[in-house]
């Protein structure tokens, strides 16, 4: 497993190089630059700003300079607020990861609960309720769900706040968590239900019951454990997706997270932030995929890495 | 236990997990109420308040600033912040007239109008207790002219001797730059006297001394080309100073004890909440989390219809005009009659009422009434909606009923409202002129890039005022070769009248000359067919005083936000 892990980590290097290259040239191929504001800058000011932010050379020179800096862990300076991109990512990610973990826990709890209830009560009331909630969650995009939750729970009944995020302050945590976690929760529920139904029909489950094994043990030790492998497959990407921030949810609750920052940086052509966040996302997603692959081996002894 | 019973037990346990989460959503009896209480008016008038001891907190919605450096920045939200924490020699009052702020009185102007001498109030200090003197004002102006700082608003200081030369010296050596810096026409005569030298008499120069590019720079903290300190590290001479700051989240401001203005800050804390989406901010206002915010035009009807919000709504004309901007380099649009036809076929009132929810003021004037004194319909006879005249104009241009009219493209920033506006114009021009236009939508930076490089036929855009004077609506925008004249307007009559107005020391004559220039621009659709004066809409809680009472046409995010020391609240 150690050799496998090292091999996968080494494989990330060409992956990150490819991501950096594609993003760099894609970004610079888009019309409009960071200093194309509504009120045009004088040519002298534009030239000076281009020099300050290393945008005055040819595209190839800029690319080489960019790669050299990136290898040293320097993502450059944000054009919009003159701060190091590394600091901006650090600040915003610390918020996004809190919201992401909270939403992940909500999604997993909700998804597994609904999925297991639905499976063990197949075609019963628990199944219908679970499937209804899961389908509703999947059908409601967060840009609809977030304002809906705000109107219902912050304006109509005043249980929660409209703005912001604060760890351990339930008034600021619940609505963003539900808005972000509902869709992945619904997804987990559907996969958990299908997987559980498949496992419950397996011969070894029947055998266990025939041998008089207690039902809780059959469900938890034999069914749930084996049903988790397909769920585990999707949890990695879901986790990576949640902790890297959501523009819609962060915008809907005015949360200073990474998703909001990333989309904003594209709109204002903040090249340093675009490149820095893209590479950061690539690392997080690649790392999560690796962790999931390693967990397969833990969950299923038949898998050899 | 039997299998069905275990199933039931597991189901109950699972349901319990869901209910546990739901329980977290329960009401908290101990929590502070978030609904804002109703309030009563603060004692005293807003301009001469009786309140002396700061009390209460005011929370407003604004947008994250991009730069904290007043000698570099140009965004509206940046400027809003600057006026809260810094002040120049003068400050613009509710009538946009400069009044002494750090200065002891109005400037002494030499007979030729080229030398301004300003005396500072004695004993000025920065928020850290360090003395604030003439050298700080010299340094501030030099920073704006500094090529390495690349200040966006250097262009308004082009009349200051040597400022343009210094600004254009980016490629020169450090020694050459130092010499050019010294040659800039600003000097400290003594610790409390500053002298400004101009190349030509500039009638609006006192106004410029109230704006952020001329704000002082603390010589004990800043250098002419060094990095400008951030909010928590910098020092201030305005009514407030930052006490806490989280980027993209909020800034908290407290009164600055060293502020030398006559009216000190009247609230204990001013909280700026950074909220990008105005619709989200409006929900926060409804929930009592913020005390004032702008109202997006999409929600204007709902706010007006709301029995509470309707009473708290304040609407007035901003100093921003939007219109049709034809590129005169385009062979079709170079024909005056084509430009007239497009303007005359545009039903501004219906457009405003139906697409824009009545948010703006339909207009054929370019300058806002608060700057020119003319009514919004002053040029209706020449370019206003008139289908008959529109058809005649197009016929004169050689395209009777649109026959043989080349395809035109209208470029806009991509948004739902702009799409509706584009489709409205497309239908109207087809109906009244028989012509086809193509609509093109891009993001804001692409649109700006295309506009600034002249790569367009028609854009829908306009101008937001930088400083309160008619010259800011004409100069650079419509004279031949003007730095912001991207529509390539070029008319000798316009150039002549601008040349007369530019250095004219007789104020009323100068203003009339700019009105004459406006008439020429509009009646010739020389790069602009105005459609509406932008409306500013905000809601303010009734327990806040001093905001609505001090509203100005050039407010940034909420009413009266360039004079925050006049705000009071009775909410504790």
Tab-separated table of N, CA and C in Angstrom, chain B residues 275-337:
chain	number	residue	atom	x	y	z
B	275	UNK	N	-21.837	42.317	1.606
B	275	UNK	CA	-22.835	41.418	1.006
B	275	UNK	C	-22.898	41.739	-0.482
B	276	UNK	N	-22.486	40.788	-1.296
B	276	UNK	CA	-22.452	41.046	-2.740
B	276	UNK	C	-23.842	41.192	-3.340
B	277	UNK	N	-24.736	40.297	-2.939
B	277	UNK	CA	-26.045	40.230	-3.587
B	277	UNK	C	-27.028	41.163	-2.869
B	278	UNK	N	-27.540	42.200	-3.557
B	278	UNK	CA	-28.462	43.124	-2.874
B	278	UNK	C	-29.749	42.447	-2.414
B	279	UNK	N	-30.153	41.364	-3.096
B	279	UNK	CA	-31.371	40.650	-2.677
B	279	UNK	C	-31.145	39.965	-1.327
B	280	UNK	N	-29.931	39.426	-1.123
B	280	UNK	CA	-29.588	38.822	0.173
B	280	UNK	C	-29.582	39.911	1.250
B	281	UNK	N	-29.022	41.063	0.892
B	281	UNK	CA	-28.968	42.172	1.849
B	281	UNK	C	-30.375	42.619	2.234
B	282	UNK	N	-31.274	42.613	1.275
B	282	UNK	CA	-32.647	43.036	1.579
B	282	UNK	C	-33.299	42.048	2.559
B	283	UNK	N	-33.034	40.766	2.403
B	283	UNK	CA	-33.542	39.777	3.375
B	283	UNK	C	-32.944	40.030	4.757
B	284	UNK	N	-31.661	40.357	4.793
B	284	UNK	CA	-31.015	40.645	6.085
B	284	UNK	C	-31.628	41.893	6.716
B	285	UNK	N	-31.983	42.853	5.876
B	285	UNK	CA	-32.645	44.068	6.374
B	285	UNK	C	-34.014	43.704	6.951
B	286	UNK	N	-34.744	42.868	6.232
B	286	UNK	CA	-36.064	42.443	6.710
B	286	UNK	C	-35.949	41.743	8.066
B	287	UNK	N	-34.867	40.959	8.224
B	287	UNK	CA	-34.680	40.211	9.475
B	287	UNK	C	-34.076	41.077	10.580
B	288	UNK	N	-33.765	42.318	10.272
B	288	UNK	CA	-33.208	43.214	11.286
B	288	UNK	C	-31.726	43.025	11.523
B	289	UNK	N	-31.032	42.334	10.615
B	289	UNK	CA	-29.586	42.132	10.787
B	289	UNK	C	-28.776	43.321	10.285
B	290	UNK	N	-29.347	44.106	9.393
B	290	UNK	CA	-28.692	45.345	8.956
B	290	UNK	C	-29.723	46.470	9.000
B	291	UNK	N	-29.214	47.703	9.095
B	291	UNK	CA	-30.115	48.846	9.289
B	291	UNK	C	-30.357	49.649	8.015
B	292	UNK	N	-29.561	49.428	6.996
B	292	UNK	CA	-29.750	50.173	5.750
B	292	UNK	C	-29.118	49.399	4.601
B	293	UNK	N	-29.781	49.431	3.458
B	293	UNK	CA	-29.234	48.767	2.267
B	293	UNK	C	-29.883	49.338	1.017
B	294	UNK	N	-29.224	49.126	-0.104
B	294	UNK	CA	-29.831	49.526	-1.375
B	294	UNK	C	-30.923	48.519	-1.749
B	295	UNK	N	-31.827	48.960	-2.599
B	295	UNK	CA	-32.893	48.078	-3.072
B	295	UNK	C	-32.670	47.840	-4.564
B	296	UNK	N	-32.501	46.575	-4.976
B	296	UNK	CA	-32.319	46.328	-6.412
B	296	UNK	C	-33.614	46.625	-7.165
B	297	UNK	N	-33.480	47.057	-8.413
B	297	UNK	CA	-34.673	47.441	-9.179
B	297	UNK	C	-35.643	46.271	-9.325
B	298	UNK	N	-35.107	45.035	-9.327
B	298	UNK	CA	-35.975	43.864	-9.480
B	298	UNK	C	-36.928	43.707	-8.286
B	299	UNK	N	-36.569	44.279	-7.147
B	299	UNK	CA	-37.404	44.119	-5.952
B	299	UNK	C	-38.149	45.407	-5.596
B	300	UNK	N	-38.027	46.404	-6.455
B	300	UNK	CA	-38.578	47.713	-6.105
B	300	UNK	C	-40.097	47.668	-5.934
B	301	UNK	N	-40.775	46.968	-6.829
B	301	UNK	CA	-42.238	46.915	-6.735
B	301	UNK	C	-42.670	46.221	-5.451
B	302	UNK	N	-41.987	45.128	-5.111
B	302	UNK	CA	-42.342	44.384	-3.893
B	302	UNK	C	-42.098	45.238	-2.652
B	303	UNK	N	-41.001	45.992	-2.664
B	303	UNK	CA	-40.688	46.843	-1.505
B	303	UNK	C	-41.728	47.957	-1.379
B	304	UNK	N	-42.096	48.546	-2.500
B	304	UNK	CA	-43.100	49.622	-2.454
B	304	UNK	C	-44.437	49.099	-1.942
B	305	UNK	N	-44.745	47.851	-2.304
B	305	UNK	CA	-46.036	47.276	-1.917
B	305	UNK	C	-46.052	46.811	-0.466
B	306	UNK	N	-44.878	46.628	0.120
B	306	UNK	CA	-44.797	46.134	1.500
B	306	UNK	C	-45.166	47.273	2.461
B	307	UNK	N	-46.130	47.038	3.369
B	307	UNK	CA	-46.576	48.150	4.230
B	307	UNK	C	-45.467	48.738	5.102
B	308	UNK	N	-44.502	47.908	5.525
B	308	UNK	CA	-43.406	48.427	6.361
B	308	UNK	C	-42.283	48.980	5.502
B	309	UNK	N	-41.794	48.147	4.585
B	309	UNK	CA	-40.655	48.553	3.767
B	309	UNK	C	-40.995	49.766	2.894
B	310	UNK	N	-42.252	49.817	2.443
B	310	UNK	CA	-42.673	50.929	1.599
B	310	UNK	C	-42.450	52.270	2.284
B	311	UNK	N	-42.667	52.289	3.616
B	311	UNK	CA	-42.486	53.543	4.367
B	311	UNK	C	-41.010	53.842	4.595
B	312	UNK	N	-40.188	52.801	4.583
B	312	UNK	CA	-38.757	52.996	4.864
B	312	UNK	C	-37.929	53.201	3.587
B	313	UNK	N	-38.627	53.177	2.471
B	313	UNK	CA	-37.939	53.327	1.176
B	313	UNK	C	-37.638	54.794	0.896
B	314	UNK	N	-36.420	55.050	0.441
B	314	UNK	CA	-36.066	56.399	0.009
B	314	UNK	C	-35.510	56.300	-1.417
B	315	UNK	N	-36.043	57.118	-2.312
B	315	UNK	CA	-35.647	57.062	-3.723
B	315	UNK	C	-35.266	58.446	-4.212
B	316	UNK	N	-34.182	58.547	-4.931
B	316	UNK	CA	-33.781	59.817	-5.521
B	316	UNK	C	-32.845	59.562	-6.692
B	317	UNK	N	-32.627	60.607	-7.477
B	317	UNK	CA	-31.800	60.437	-8.676
B	317	UNK	C	-30.325	60.420	-8.295
B	318	UNK	N	-29.623	59.437	-8.799
B	318	UNK	CA	-28.175	59.377	-8.586
B	318	UNK	C	-27.479	60.157	-9.695
B	319	UNK	N	-26.202	60.423	-9.508
B	319	UNK	CA	-25.472	61.123	-10.571
B	319	UNK	C	-24.871	60.084	-11.520
B	320	UNK	N	-25.770	59.419	-12.214
B	320	UNK	CA	-25.341	58.426	-13.196
B	320	UNK	C	-26.370	58.401	-14.322
B	321	UNK	N	-25.901	58.433	-15.546
B	321	UNK	CA	-26.794	58.446	-16.709
B	321	UNK	C	-26.470	57.274	-17.618
B	322	UNK	N	-27.527	56.651	-18.125
B	322	UNK	CA	-27.349	55.521	-19.040
B	322	UNK	C	-27.995	55.852	-20.378
B	323	UNK	N	-27.360	55.408	-21.437
B	323	UNK	CA	-27.923	55.679	-22.753
B	323	UNK	C	-27.375	54.751	-23.827
B	324	UNK	N	-27.727	55.087	-25.052
B	324	UNK	CA	-27.247	54.328	-26.208
B	324	UNK	C	-25.962	55.006	-26.666
B	325	UNK	N	-24.879	54.236	-26.753
B	325	UNK	CA	-23.595	54.826	-27.145
B	325	UNK	C	-23.164	54.255	-28.498
B	326	UNK	N	-23.389	55.026	-29.574
B	326	UNK	CA	-22.974	54.545	-30.900
B	326	UNK	C	-21.502	54.869	-31.161
B	327	UNK	N	-20.844	53.965	-31.850
B	327	UNK	CA	-19.447	54.188	-32.237
B	327	UNK	C	-19.440	54.937	-33.569
B	328	UNK	N	-18.973	56.174	-33.544
B	328	UNK	CA	-19.038	57.007	-34.745
B	328	UNK	C	-18.026	56.605	-35.816
B	329	UNK	N	-17.164	55.654	-35.475
B	329	UNK	CA	-16.238	55.148	-36.498
B	329	UNK	C	-16.926	54.136	-37.411
B	330	UNK	N	-18.074	53.631	-36.951
B	330	UNK	CA	-18.828	52.691	-37.777
B	330	UNK	C	-19.478	53.479	-38.916
B	331	UNK	N	-19.320	53.017	-40.176
B	331	UNK	CA	-19.829	53.820	-41.309
B	331	UNK	C	-21.325	54.076	-41.238
B	332	UNK	N	-22.099	53.150	-40.740
B	332	UNK	CA	-23.551	53.374	-40.651
B	332	UNK	C	-23.866	54.396	-39.570
B	333	UNK	N	-23.215	54.214	-38.416
B	333	UNK	CA	-23.505	55.094	-37.279
B	333	UNK	C	-22.828	56.460	-37.412
B	334	UNK	N	-21.939	56.593	-38.381
B	334	UNK	CA	-21.327	57.909	-38.630
B	334	UNK	C	-22.369	58.879	-39.170
B	335	UNK	N	-23.497	58.333	-39.695
B	335	UNK	CA	-24.551	59.200	-40.243
B	335	UNK	C	-25.425	59.705	-39.088
B	336	UNK	N	-25.496	61.022	-38.966
B	336	UNK	CA	-26.278	61.631	-37.884
B	336	UNK	C	-27.727	61.148	-37.910
B	337	UNK	N	-28.315	61.029	-39.105
B	337	UNK	CA	-29.728	60.667	-39.182
B	337	UNK	C	-29.987	59.243	-38.685
